[in-house]
PDB file of C-alpha atoms in Angstrom:
ATOM      1  CA  MET D   1     -24.353 -64.998  71.227  1.00 51.00           C
ATOM      2  CA  SER D   2     -25.654 -61.527  71.973  1.00 60.00           C
ATOM      3  CA  ASP D   3     -28.941 -59.833  72.288  1.00 68.00           C
ATOM      4  CA  PRO D   4     -31.139 -60.115  69.047  1.00 70.00           C
ATOM      5  CA  THR D   5     -31.963 -57.318  66.839  1.00 82.00           C
ATOM      6  CA  LEU D   6     -35.628 -56.119  66.903  1.00 91.00           C
ATOM      7  CA  ILE D   7     -36.927 -53.196  64.920  1.00 95.00           C
ATOM      8  CA  ALA D   8     -40.323 -52.498  66.265  1.00 95.00           C
ATOM      9  CA  PRO D   9     -43.162 -50.450  64.428  1.00 95.00           C
ATOM     10  CA  CYS D  10     -42.518 -47.553  66.924  1.00 95.00           C
ATOM     11  CA  ASP D  11     -39.087 -47.504  65.750  1.00 96.00           C
ATOM     12  CA  VAL D  12     -40.225 -46.797  61.972  1.00 97.00           C
ATOM     13  CA  GLU D  13     -42.728 -43.841  63.450  1.00 96.00           C
ATOM     14  CA  ASP D  14     -39.791 -42.337  65.181  1.00 96.00           C
ATOM     15  CA  LEU D  15     -37.521 -42.363  62.302  1.00 97.00           C
ATOM     16  CA  LEU D  16     -40.434 -40.597  59.975  1.00 97.00           C
ATOM     17  CA  ILE D  17     -41.420 -38.195  62.780  1.00 97.00           C
ATOM     18  CA  GLU D  18     -37.588 -37.055  62.907  1.00 97.00           C
ATOM     19  CA  VAL D  19     -37.281 -36.830  59.368  1.00 97.00           C
ATOM     20  CA  ILE D  20     -40.375 -34.689  59.008  1.00 98.00           C
ATOM     21  CA  LEU D  21     -39.391 -32.555  61.957  1.00 97.00           C
ATOM     22  CA  ARG D  22     -36.000 -31.738  60.666  1.00 96.00           C
ATOM     23  CA  ARG D  23     -36.127 -31.535  56.722  1.00 97.00           C
ATOM     24  CA  HIS D  24     -39.884 -30.668  56.091  1.00 97.00           C
ATOM     25  CA  PRO D  25     -39.386 -26.675  56.554  1.00 96.00           C
ATOM     26  CA  GLU D  26     -36.996 -26.976  53.466  1.00 96.00           C
ATOM     27  CA  HIS D  27     -39.913 -28.278  51.303  1.00 96.00           C
ATOM     28  CA  LEU D  28     -42.281 -25.773  52.202  1.00 95.00           C
ATOM     29  CA  ALA D  29     -39.500 -23.133  51.520  1.00 95.00           C
ATOM     30  CA  ALA D  30     -39.044 -24.553  48.157  1.00 96.00           C
ATOM     31  CA  GLN D  31     -42.816 -24.441  47.344  1.00 94.00           C
ATOM     32  CA  GLU D  32     -42.796 -20.587  48.407  1.00 93.00           C
ATOM     33  CA  ARG D  33     -40.077 -20.093  45.946  1.00 94.00           C
ATOM     34  CA  ARG D  34     -41.707 -21.765  43.094  1.00 94.00           C
ATOM     35  CA  ARG D  35     -44.949 -19.898  43.554  1.00 93.00           C
ATOM     36  CA  GLY D  36     -43.571 -16.534  44.382  1.00 93.00           C
ATOM     37  CA  LEU D  37     -44.784 -16.356  47.815  1.00 91.00           C
ATOM     38  CA  LYS D  38     -43.031 -14.293  50.592  1.00 92.00           C
ATOM     39  CA  PRO D  39     -41.035 -16.412  53.273  1.00 91.00           C
ATOM     40  CA  GLU D  40     -43.161 -18.046  55.716  1.00 88.00           C
ATOM     41  CA  THR D  41     -46.340 -17.665  53.887  1.00 89.00           C
ATOM     42  CA  LEU D  42     -46.736 -21.378  54.487  1.00 89.00           C
ATOM     43  CA  GLU D  43     -47.063 -22.192  57.976  1.00 91.00           C
ATOM     44  CA  ARG D  44     -44.785 -24.604  59.364  1.00 94.00           C
ATOM     45  CA  LEU D  45     -45.933 -27.822  61.158  1.00 95.00           C
ATOM     46  CA  LYS D  46     -46.570 -27.070  64.790  1.00 93.00           C
ATOM     47  CA  ALA D  47     -46.925 -30.495  66.037  1.00 92.00           C
ATOM     48  CA  VAL D  48     -45.401 -33.718  64.663  1.00 94.00           C
ATOM     49  CA  ARG D  49     -46.617 -36.684  66.707  1.00 92.00           C
ATOM     50  CA  HIS D  50     -47.501 -40.216  66.779  1.00 92.00           C
ATOM     51  CA  LEU D  51     -50.895 -41.223  65.679  1.00 85.00           C
ATOM     52  CA  ALA D  52     -52.288 -41.786  69.158  1.00 77.00           C
ATOM     53  CA  ALA D  53     -51.731 -38.179  69.830  1.00 63.00           C
ATOM     54  CA  GLN D  54     -55.069 -37.136  68.423  1.00 63.00           C
ATOM     55  CA  GLU D  55     -55.559 -33.893  70.629  1.00 63.00           C
ATOM     56  CA  ALA D  56     -52.952 -32.258  68.346  1.00 57.00           C
ATOM     57  CA  PHE D  57     -56.003 -32.192  65.984  1.00 66.00           C
ATOM     58  CA  GLN D  58     -58.476 -30.617  68.396  1.00 63.00           C
ATOM     59  CA  SER D  59     -57.202 -27.105  68.646  1.00 58.00           C
ATOM     60  CA  GLY D  60     -56.087 -24.504  66.387  1.00 59.00           C
ATOM     61  CA  ASP D  61     -53.060 -23.791  68.348  1.00 62.00           C
ATOM     62  CA  THR D  62     -51.582 -26.782  67.631  1.00 80.00           C
ATOM     63  CA  MET D  63     -52.232 -26.590  63.609  1.00 86.00           C
ATOM     64  CA  PRO D  64     -50.711 -27.541  61.177  1.00 92.00           C
ATOM     65  CA  ALA D  65     -50.262 -30.901  62.599  1.00 93.00           C
ATOM     66  CA  CYS D  66     -48.967 -34.243  61.445  1.00 94.00           C
ATOM     67  CA  LEU D  67     -49.434 -37.660  62.837  1.00 94.00           C
ATOM     68  CA  VAL D  68     -47.698 -40.688  62.005  1.00 96.00           C
ATOM     69  CA  GLY D  69     -48.509 -44.264  62.924  1.00 94.00           C
ATOM     70  CA  SER D  70     -48.299 -47.902  62.002  1.00 94.00           C
ATOM     71  CA  LEU D  71     -51.273 -49.701  61.146  1.00 93.00           C
ATOM     72  CA  GLY D  72     -49.738 -53.246  60.791  1.00 94.00           C
ATOM     73  CA  THR D  73     -48.131 -55.192  58.414  1.00 95.00           C
ATOM     74  CA  ALA D  74     -48.993 -54.893  54.277  1.00 94.00           C
ATOM     75  CA  ALA D  75     -47.905 -58.424  53.453  1.00 92.00           C
ATOM     76  CA  ALA D  76     -46.871 -61.666  55.154  1.00 95.00           C
ATOM     77  CA  PRO D  77     -43.174 -61.134  56.670  1.00 94.00           C
ATOM     78  CA  ALA D  78     -40.692 -63.313  54.866  1.00 94.00           C
ATOM     79  CA  ARG D  79     -37.818 -65.130  56.204  1.00 93.00           C
ATOM     80  CA  ASN D  80     -34.431 -63.977  54.656  1.00 92.00           C
ATOM     81  CA  GLU D  81     -31.066 -65.881  54.022  1.00 92.00           C
ATOM     82  CA  ASP D  82     -29.917 -64.204  57.348  1.00 88.00           C
ATOM     83  CA  ASP D  83     -32.436 -66.186  59.172  1.00 89.00           C
ATOM     84  CA  ALA D  84     -34.315 -63.097  59.789  1.00 92.00           C
ATOM     85  CA  ILE D  85     -37.781 -61.703  59.352  1.00 94.00           C
ATOM     86  CA  ASP D  86     -38.196 -58.888  56.827  1.00 96.00           C
ATOM     87  CA  VAL D  87     -41.366 -56.835  57.552  1.00 97.00           C
ATOM     88  CA  THR D  88     -43.342 -54.667  54.902  1.00 97.00           C
ATOM     89  CA  LEU D  89     -45.316 -51.971  57.472  1.00 97.00           C
ATOM     90  CA  ARG D  90     -48.727 -49.904  56.728  1.00 97.00           C
ATOM     91  CA  VAL D  91     -47.798 -46.481  57.982  1.00 97.00           C
ATOM     92  CA  ALA D  92     -50.283 -44.008  58.121  1.00 95.00           C
ATOM     93  CA  LEU D  93     -49.424 -40.098  57.806  1.00 95.00           C
ATOM     94  CA  GLU D  94     -52.281 -37.432  58.859  1.00 94.00           C
ATOM     95  CA  VAL D  95     -51.854 -33.965  58.127  1.00 95.00           C
ATOM     96  CA  ALA D  96     -54.425 -31.108  59.670  1.00 92.00           C
ATOM     97  CA  VAL D  97     -54.367 -27.367  58.815  1.00 92.00           C
ATOM     98  CA  MET D  98     -57.041 -24.833  59.342  1.00 88.00           C
ATOM     99  CA  GLY D  99     -57.717 -21.787  56.894  1.00 86.00           C
ATOM    100  CA  ARG D 100     -59.683 -18.724  56.725  1.00 84.00           C
ATOM    101  CA  SER D 101     -61.818 -19.828  53.674  1.00 85.00           C
ATOM    102  CA  ARG D 102     -62.805 -22.780  51.844  1.00 85.00           C
ATOM    103  CA  ARG D 103     -60.118 -22.216  49.074  1.00 88.00           C
ATOM    104  CA  ASP D 104     -57.319 -21.083  51.576  1.00 89.00           C
ATOM    105  CA  THR D 105     -57.776 -24.311  53.639  1.00 89.00           C
ATOM    106  CA  LEU D 106     -57.894 -26.354  50.614  1.00 90.00           C
ATOM    107  CA  ARG D 107     -54.427 -24.831  49.251  1.00 91.00           C
ATOM    108  CA  ARG D 108     -52.972 -25.010  52.834  1.00 92.00           C
ATOM    109  CA  ARG D 109     -54.003 -28.634  53.200  1.00 93.00           C
ATOM    110  CA  ASP D 110     -52.980 -29.751  49.764  1.00 95.00           C
ATOM    111  CA  ILE D 111     -49.327 -27.884  50.019  1.00 95.00           C
ATOM    112  CA  THR D 112     -48.767 -29.024  53.545  1.00 96.00           C
ATOM    113  CA  ALA D 113     -49.749 -32.777  52.917  1.00 96.00           C
ATOM    114  CA  TRP D 114     -47.856 -33.090  49.606  1.00 97.00           C
ATOM    115  CA  THR D 115     -44.603 -31.370  50.982  1.00 97.00           C
ATOM    116  CA  VAL D 116     -44.571 -33.781  53.728  1.00 98.00           C
ATOM    117  CA  ILE D 117     -45.228 -36.663  51.276  1.00 98.00           C
ATOM    118  CA  GLU D 118     -42.603 -35.200  49.237  1.00 97.00           C
ATOM    119  CA  CYS D 119     -40.211 -35.109  52.359  1.00 97.00           C
ATOM    120  CA  VAL D 120     -40.896 -38.525  53.773  1.00 98.00           C
ATOM    121  CA  LEU D 121     -40.405 -40.084  50.012  1.00 97.00           C
ATOM    122  CA  GLN D 122     -37.116 -38.076  49.330  1.00 97.00           C
ATOM    123  CA  ARG D 123     -35.569 -37.849  52.963  1.00 97.00           C
ATOM    124  CA  THR D 124     -35.894 -40.945  54.697  1.00 97.00           C
ATOM    125  CA  PRO D 125     -32.757 -42.923  54.717  1.00 95.00           C
ATOM    126  CA  ARG D 126     -32.602 -46.209  53.108  1.00 92.00           C
ATOM    127  CA  LEU D 127     -29.442 -47.549  54.538  1.00 90.00           C
ATOM    128  CA  GLY D 128     -30.564 -47.780  57.994  1.00 91.00           C
ATOM    129  CA  ILE D 129     -33.563 -49.690  59.666  1.00 95.00           C
ATOM    130  CA  VAL D 130     -35.659 -48.693  56.232  1.00 96.00           C
ATOM    131  CA  SER D 131     -34.604 -50.119  53.091  1.00 96.00           C
ATOM    132  CA  ALA D 132     -37.685 -49.134  50.949  1.00 96.00           C
ATOM    133  CA  ILE D 133     -40.788 -46.835  51.273  1.00 97.00           C
ATOM    134  CA  GLN D 134     -43.418 -46.453  48.729  1.00 97.00           C
ATOM    135  CA  LEU D 135     -46.836 -43.972  48.618  1.00 97.00           C
ATOM    136  CA  VAL D 136     -49.594 -46.346  48.348  1.00 97.00           C
ATOM    137  CA  ASP D 137     -52.687 -43.638  48.950  1.00 96.00           C
ATOM    138  CA  VAL D 138     -53.734 -40.289  49.731  1.00 96.00           C
ATOM    139  CA  GLU D 139     -57.369 -39.153  50.889  1.00 94.00           C
ATOM    140  CA  THR D 140     -58.407 -35.501  51.668  1.00 90.00           C
ATOM    141  CA  VAL D 141     -61.157 -34.535  53.973  1.00 79.00           C
ATOM    142  CA  GLU D 142     -62.383 -30.988  54.875  1.00 69.00           C
ATOM    143  CA  PHE D 143     -64.817 -29.691  57.700  1.00 68.00           C
ATOM    144  CA  ALA D 144     -66.489 -26.248  57.946  1.00 61.00           C
ATOM    145  CA  GLN D 145     -66.449 -24.551  61.209  1.00 60.00           C
ATOM    146  CA  ALA D 146     -67.987 -21.533  62.551  1.00 53.00           C
ATOM    147  CA  GLN D 147     -65.226 -19.107  61.710  1.00 56.00           C
ATOM    148  CA  SER D 148     -62.776 -21.169  59.976  1.00 64.00           C
ATOM    149  CA  MET D 149     -62.268 -24.561  58.081  1.00 84.00           C
ATOM    150  CA  ARG D 150     -60.192 -27.539  59.015  1.00 86.00           C
ATOM    151  CA  GLY D 151     -58.726 -29.693  56.213  1.00 90.00           C
ATOM    152  CA  HIS D 152     -57.098 -32.851  56.553  1.00 92.00           C
ATOM    153  CA  ALA D 153     -55.140 -35.319  54.545  1.00 95.00           C
ATOM    154  CA  ARG D 154     -54.118 -39.016  55.137  1.00 95.00           C
ATOM    155  CA  ALA D 155     -51.585 -40.992  53.370  1.00 96.00           C
ATOM    156  CA  SER D 156     -50.641 -44.096  53.488  1.00 96.00           C
ATOM    157  CA  PHE D 157     -47.115 -45.810  52.669  1.00 97.00           C
ATOM    158  CA  GLU D 158     -45.684 -49.451  52.669  1.00 97.00           C
ATOM    159  CA  VAL D 159     -42.363 -49.263  54.515  1.00 97.00           C
ATOM    160  CA  THR D 160     -39.862 -52.252  54.020  1.00 97.00           C
ATOM    161  CA  VAL D 161     -37.740 -53.331  57.311  1.00 97.00           C
ATOM    162  CA  PRO D 162     -35.311 -55.599  56.608  1.00 95.00           C
ATOM    163  CA  SER D 163     -34.331 -58.232  59.232  1.00 93.00           C
ATOM    164  CA  ALA D 164     -37.012 -56.503  61.565  1.00 94.00           C
ATOM    165  CA  ALA D 165     -36.950 -59.768  63.878  1.00 92.00           C
ATOM    166  CA  SER D 166     -34.154 -62.391  63.986  1.00 88.00           C
ATOM    167  CA  MET D 167     -35.042 -66.074  64.009  1.00 85.00           C
ATOM    168  CA  ALA D 168     -31.702 -67.187  65.588  1.00 77.00           C
ATOM    169  CA  GLY D 169     -30.806 -64.784  68.536  1.00 68.00           C
ATOM    170  CA  LEU D 170     -31.379 -66.735  71.421  1.00 69.00           C
ATOM    171  CA  PRO D 171     -31.548 -70.591  71.932  1.00 68.00           C
ATOM    172  CA  ALA D 172     -34.962 -72.318  72.004  1.00 71.00           C
ATOM    173  CA  ASP D 173     -36.440 -73.075  75.436  1.00 71.00           C
ATOM    174  CA  ASP D 174     -35.725 -76.742  75.252  1.00 66.00           C
ATOM    175  CA  ALA D 175     -32.149 -76.381  74.880  1.00 61.00           C
ATOM    176  CA  LEU D 176     -30.492 -78.198  77.822  1.00 70.00           C
ATOM    177  CA  TRP D 177     -28.236 -75.618  79.133  1.00 73.00           C
ATOM    178  CA  THR D 178     -27.657 -74.936  83.125  1.00 76.00           C
ATOM    179  CA  PRO D 179     -28.841 -71.379  84.002  1.00 76.00           C
ATOM    180  CA  GLY D 180     -26.242 -68.681  83.644  1.00 74.00           C
ATOM    181  CA  SER D 181     -24.064 -70.985  81.158  1.00 76.00           C
ATOM    182  CA  PRO D 182     -23.549 -70.019  77.722  1.00 73.00           C
ATOM    183  CA  GLY D 183     -26.854 -70.665  75.852  1.00 68.00           C
ATOM    184  CA  GLY D 184     -28.616 -71.102  79.129  1.00 72.00           C
ATOM    185  CA  PRO D 185     -31.562 -69.091  80.767  1.00 73.00           C
ATOM    186  CA  PRO D 186     -30.350 -66.395  83.104  1.00 76.00           C
ATOM    187  CA  PRO D 187     -29.543 -67.244  86.572  1.00 74.00           C
ATOM    188  CA  ASP D 188     -32.053 -66.832  89.301  1.00 72.00           C
ATOM    189  CA  GLY D 189     -34.641 -65.842  86.715  1.00 66.00           C
ATOM    190  CA  GLU D 190     -33.213 -62.337  86.384  1.00 73.00           C
ATOM    191  CA  PRO D 191     -32.906 -61.431  82.780  1.00 75.00           C
ATOM    192  CA  TYR D 192     -31.559 -57.742  83.317  1.00 74.00           C
ATOM    193  CA  ALA D 193     -27.990 -59.086  82.561  1.00 72.00           C
ATOM    194  CA  PRO D 194     -26.485 -59.779  79.272  1.00 74.00           C
ATOM    195  CA  PRO D 195     -26.668 -63.372  77.946  1.00 71.00           C
ATOM    196  CA  VAL D 196     -23.207 -65.227  78.519  1.00 71.00           C
ATOM    197  CA  PRO D 197     -21.285 -65.368  74.929  1.00 71.00           C
ATOM    198  CA  LEU D 198     -20.945 -68.951  73.459  1.00 69.00           C
ATOM    199  CA  PRO D 199     -17.258 -70.241  73.681  1.00 69.00           C
ATOM    200  CA  PRO D 200     -15.326 -69.771  70.487  1.00 70.00           C
ATOM    201  CA  VAL D 201     -15.159 -72.390  67.729  1.00 65.00           C
ATOM    202  CA  THR D 202     -12.116 -74.517  68.235  1.00 67.00           C
ATOM    203  CA  ALA D 203      -9.972 -74.646  65.483  1.00 68.00           C
ATOM    204  CA  ILE D 204      -8.899 -78.363  64.323  1.00 69.00           C
ATOM    205  CA  ASP D 205      -5.862 -78.991  61.938  1.00 71.00           C
ATOM    206  CA  ALA D 206      -6.025 -81.988  60.014  1.00 71.00           C
ATOM    207  CA  GLU D 207      -3.723 -83.686  57.620  1.00 75.00           C
ATOM    208  CA  ILE D 208      -5.217 -85.841  54.589  1.00 74.00           C
ATOM    209  CA  LEU D 209      -2.993 -88.388  53.414  1.00 73.00           C
ATOM    210  CA  ARG D 210      -3.622 -89.736  49.911  1.00 72.00           C
ATOM    211  CA  GLU D 211      -2.358 -93.534  49.183  1.00 72.00           C
ATOM    212  CA  GLY D 212      -2.800 -95.519  45.952  1.00 70.00           C
ATOM    213  CA  ILE D 213      -4.670 -98.496  46.461  1.00 72.00           C
ATOM    214  CA  ALA D 214      -2.776-101.457  45.563  1.00 67.00           C
ATOM    215  CA  PRO D 215      -4.412-103.217  42.660  1.00 65.00           C
TER     216      PRO D 215
END
């Protein structure tokens, strides 16, 4: 017996943020080459954070910015053959940019948002905590300000997390095991020590004798 595996939505957010931070500049550079632009014409993201960090959208000093956050499950969790729960999360990704004019803002918003989307779809590992990722929806908004404009884009993804939670990691609370024993509760109510492993299964050798039945 060991500590059960648990993959929380914040773990998925951390993965996507790491992917965007490390790989998104390559997608911006690819767009600059395709469009015949000078290097660094398209501004890199200055902030990539969790969705709760809305202050990243309040100042031009932190734009362009990208926020990532889980909004709950996109479908009912399903129990799999490993006695664990497969979960599909709805994950939102928000991008904010600032431009000098409406056309400049819209161009920066669209290129930045769609290169982030491209990065997430292409670069997210599928052999770790995530097994599938699908783009569901994209919305765009623009805001006029005194001397500049601000553009927002919001994309929604469905992210599949296999075996996010185990159904068989630890015994039920009604198990009749003494505290501190294998399968039992922690001694003295202290949960910080790892659980005591269950004893190994004893091998049993048996021989089957086949004898004919007399008529």
